[in-house]
Every structure is written in structure tokens, then in C-alpha cells.
XYZ file of N, CA and C in Angstrom:
156
model
N 0.813 -1.194 0.000
C 0.000 0.000 0.000
C 0.860 1.263 0.000
N 1.832 1.376 0.906
C 2.688 2.551 1.000
C 4.119 2.181 0.663
N 4.428 2.013 -0.605
C 5.780 1.662 -1.031
C 6.577 2.918 -1.342
N 6.801 3.749 -0.352
C 7.533 4.992 -0.545
C 8.978 4.889 -0.083
N 9.361 3.776 0.486
C 10.734 3.584 0.951
C 11.592 3.211 -0.247
N 12.629 3.974 -0.493
C 13.495 3.733 -1.642
C 14.636 2.811 -1.221
N 14.940 1.828 -2.062
C 16.041 0.923 -1.790
C 15.689 -0.221 -0.872
N 14.417 -0.493 -0.703
C 14.026 -1.600 0.156
C 13.976 -2.887 -0.651
N 14.024 -4.007 0.051
C 13.960 -5.314 -0.587
C 13.151 -6.233 0.320
N 12.181 -6.928 -0.249
C 11.364 -7.859 0.524
C 12.163 -9.127 0.796
N 12.113 -9.635 2.020
C 12.783 -10.880 2.366
C 11.913 -12.046 1.913
N 12.482 -12.980 1.191
C 11.696 -14.043 0.559
C 11.137 -15.067 1.543
N 11.740 -15.228 2.698
C 11.290 -16.237 3.662
C 10.172 -15.754 4.585
N 9.761 -14.489 4.442
C 8.760 -13.907 5.344
C 7.680 -13.202 4.544
N 6.470 -13.178 5.090
C 5.361 -12.513 4.416
C 5.463 -10.994 4.470
N 5.925 -10.461 5.589
C 5.864 -9.014 5.785
C 7.166 -8.466 6.371
N 8.295 -8.909 5.849
C 9.577 -8.370 6.314
C 10.372 -7.859 5.130
N 11.050 -6.739 5.379
C 11.817 -6.057 4.347
C 13.180 -5.689 4.917
N 14.077 -5.247 4.024
C 15.390 -4.800 4.496
C 15.799 -3.554 3.721
N 16.600 -2.737 4.395
C 17.217 -1.559 3.790
C 18.714 -1.669 4.048
N 19.507 -1.353 3.037
C 20.962 -1.354 3.197
C 21.429 0.063 3.475
N 22.212 0.223 4.530
C 22.871 1.484 4.840
C 24.326 1.188 5.124
N 25.193 1.495 4.175
C 26.622 1.216 4.285
C 26.828 -0.280 4.505
N 27.509 -0.660 5.575
C 27.739 -2.074 5.871
C 26.675 -2.675 6.781
N 25.620 -1.940 7.056
C 24.583 -2.396 7.962
C 23.277 -2.639 7.219
N 22.429 -3.476 7.821
C 21.106 -3.754 7.285
C 20.067 -3.465 8.361
N 18.953 -2.908 7.955
C 17.807 -2.690 8.832
C 16.722 -3.638 8.351
N 16.298 -4.542 9.216
C 15.217 -5.476 8.895
C 13.972 -4.962 9.609
N 12.866 -4.856 8.865
C 11.668 -4.250 9.434
C 10.413 -4.870 8.838
N 9.289 -4.605 9.476
C 7.980 -5.011 8.960
C 7.066 -3.789 8.971
N 6.018 -3.827 8.148
C 5.071 -2.731 8.050
C 3.675 -3.267 8.329
N 2.950 -2.572 9.171
C 1.561 -2.916 9.460
C 0.700 -1.779 8.913
N 0.136 -1.984 7.719
C -0.553 -0.917 6.996
C -1.800 -0.382 7.673
N -2.548 -1.221 8.338
C -3.822 -0.766 8.873
C -3.684 0.295 9.958
N -2.535 0.374 10.623
C -2.308 1.425 11.615
C -1.057 2.248 11.291
N -0.503 2.071 10.085
C 0.676 2.806 9.632
C 1.821 2.729 10.636
N 2.220 1.520 10.966
C 3.290 1.273 11.926
C 4.460 0.585 11.233
N 5.654 1.072 11.467
C 6.871 0.445 10.978
C 7.612 -0.094 12.187
N 7.853 -1.402 12.238
C 8.518 -2.036 13.375
C 9.907 -2.476 12.941
N 10.941 -1.891 13.545
C 12.317 -2.293 13.265
C 12.589 -3.556 14.064
N 12.966 -4.619 13.357
C 13.191 -5.912 13.982
C 14.646 -6.081 14.377
N 15.556 -5.617 13.521
C 16.967 -5.789 13.831
C 17.806 -4.837 13.006
N 18.862 -4.290 13.619
C 19.877 -3.512 12.921
C 21.211 -4.136 13.290
N 21.963 -4.558 12.278
C 23.233 -5.226 12.552
C 24.108 -5.166 11.309
N 25.365 -5.537 11.472
C 26.285 -5.620 10.348
C 25.755 -6.629 9.343
N 26.024 -6.406 8.070
C 25.457 -7.262 7.029
C 25.875 -8.713 7.135
N 27.010 -9.001 7.753
C 27.454 -10.402 7.910
C 26.738 -11.106 9.050
N 26.047 -10.356 9.909
C 25.403 -10.925 11.097
C 23.887 -10.808 11.106
N 23.313 -9.921 10.331
C 21.903 -9.557 10.489
C 20.938 -10.694 10.224
N 21.250 -11.635 9.356
C 20.313 -12.701 9.013
C 20.510 -13.971 9.839
N 21.468 -13.968 10.733
C 21.687 -15.141 11.590
C 20.658 -15.171 12.708
N 20.209 -16.364 13.034
C 19.187 -16.513 14.084
C 19.826 -16.669 15.429
């Protein structure tokens, strides 16, 4: 609905998770459209951000 974030990429393993690259770091987040909420799930170095 609100795809105004530039440079985002949807994560293929999740229904509602996206990522943004900033330098060597990644921001993983989800969007809840019905209340216009952006929830940051994790910010970490790109070599560590996807590890569980």
C-alpha cells in the first residue's frame, strides 16, 4: 500500500519483512498498513543480520 521507501527489498522467507541497506549495515523491518506502523526488527552488520 505505501511503497515509498526507496532501496528496500522484501525478504523471501517472510510474508511481511523487508530490508534496507545502509553502508555495511542492514535494517530489517515489517510494516503494518492498517495502523501505519513500521517495526524495526533488527539492525546489525550485514554479515550478522540474518543469523538466528
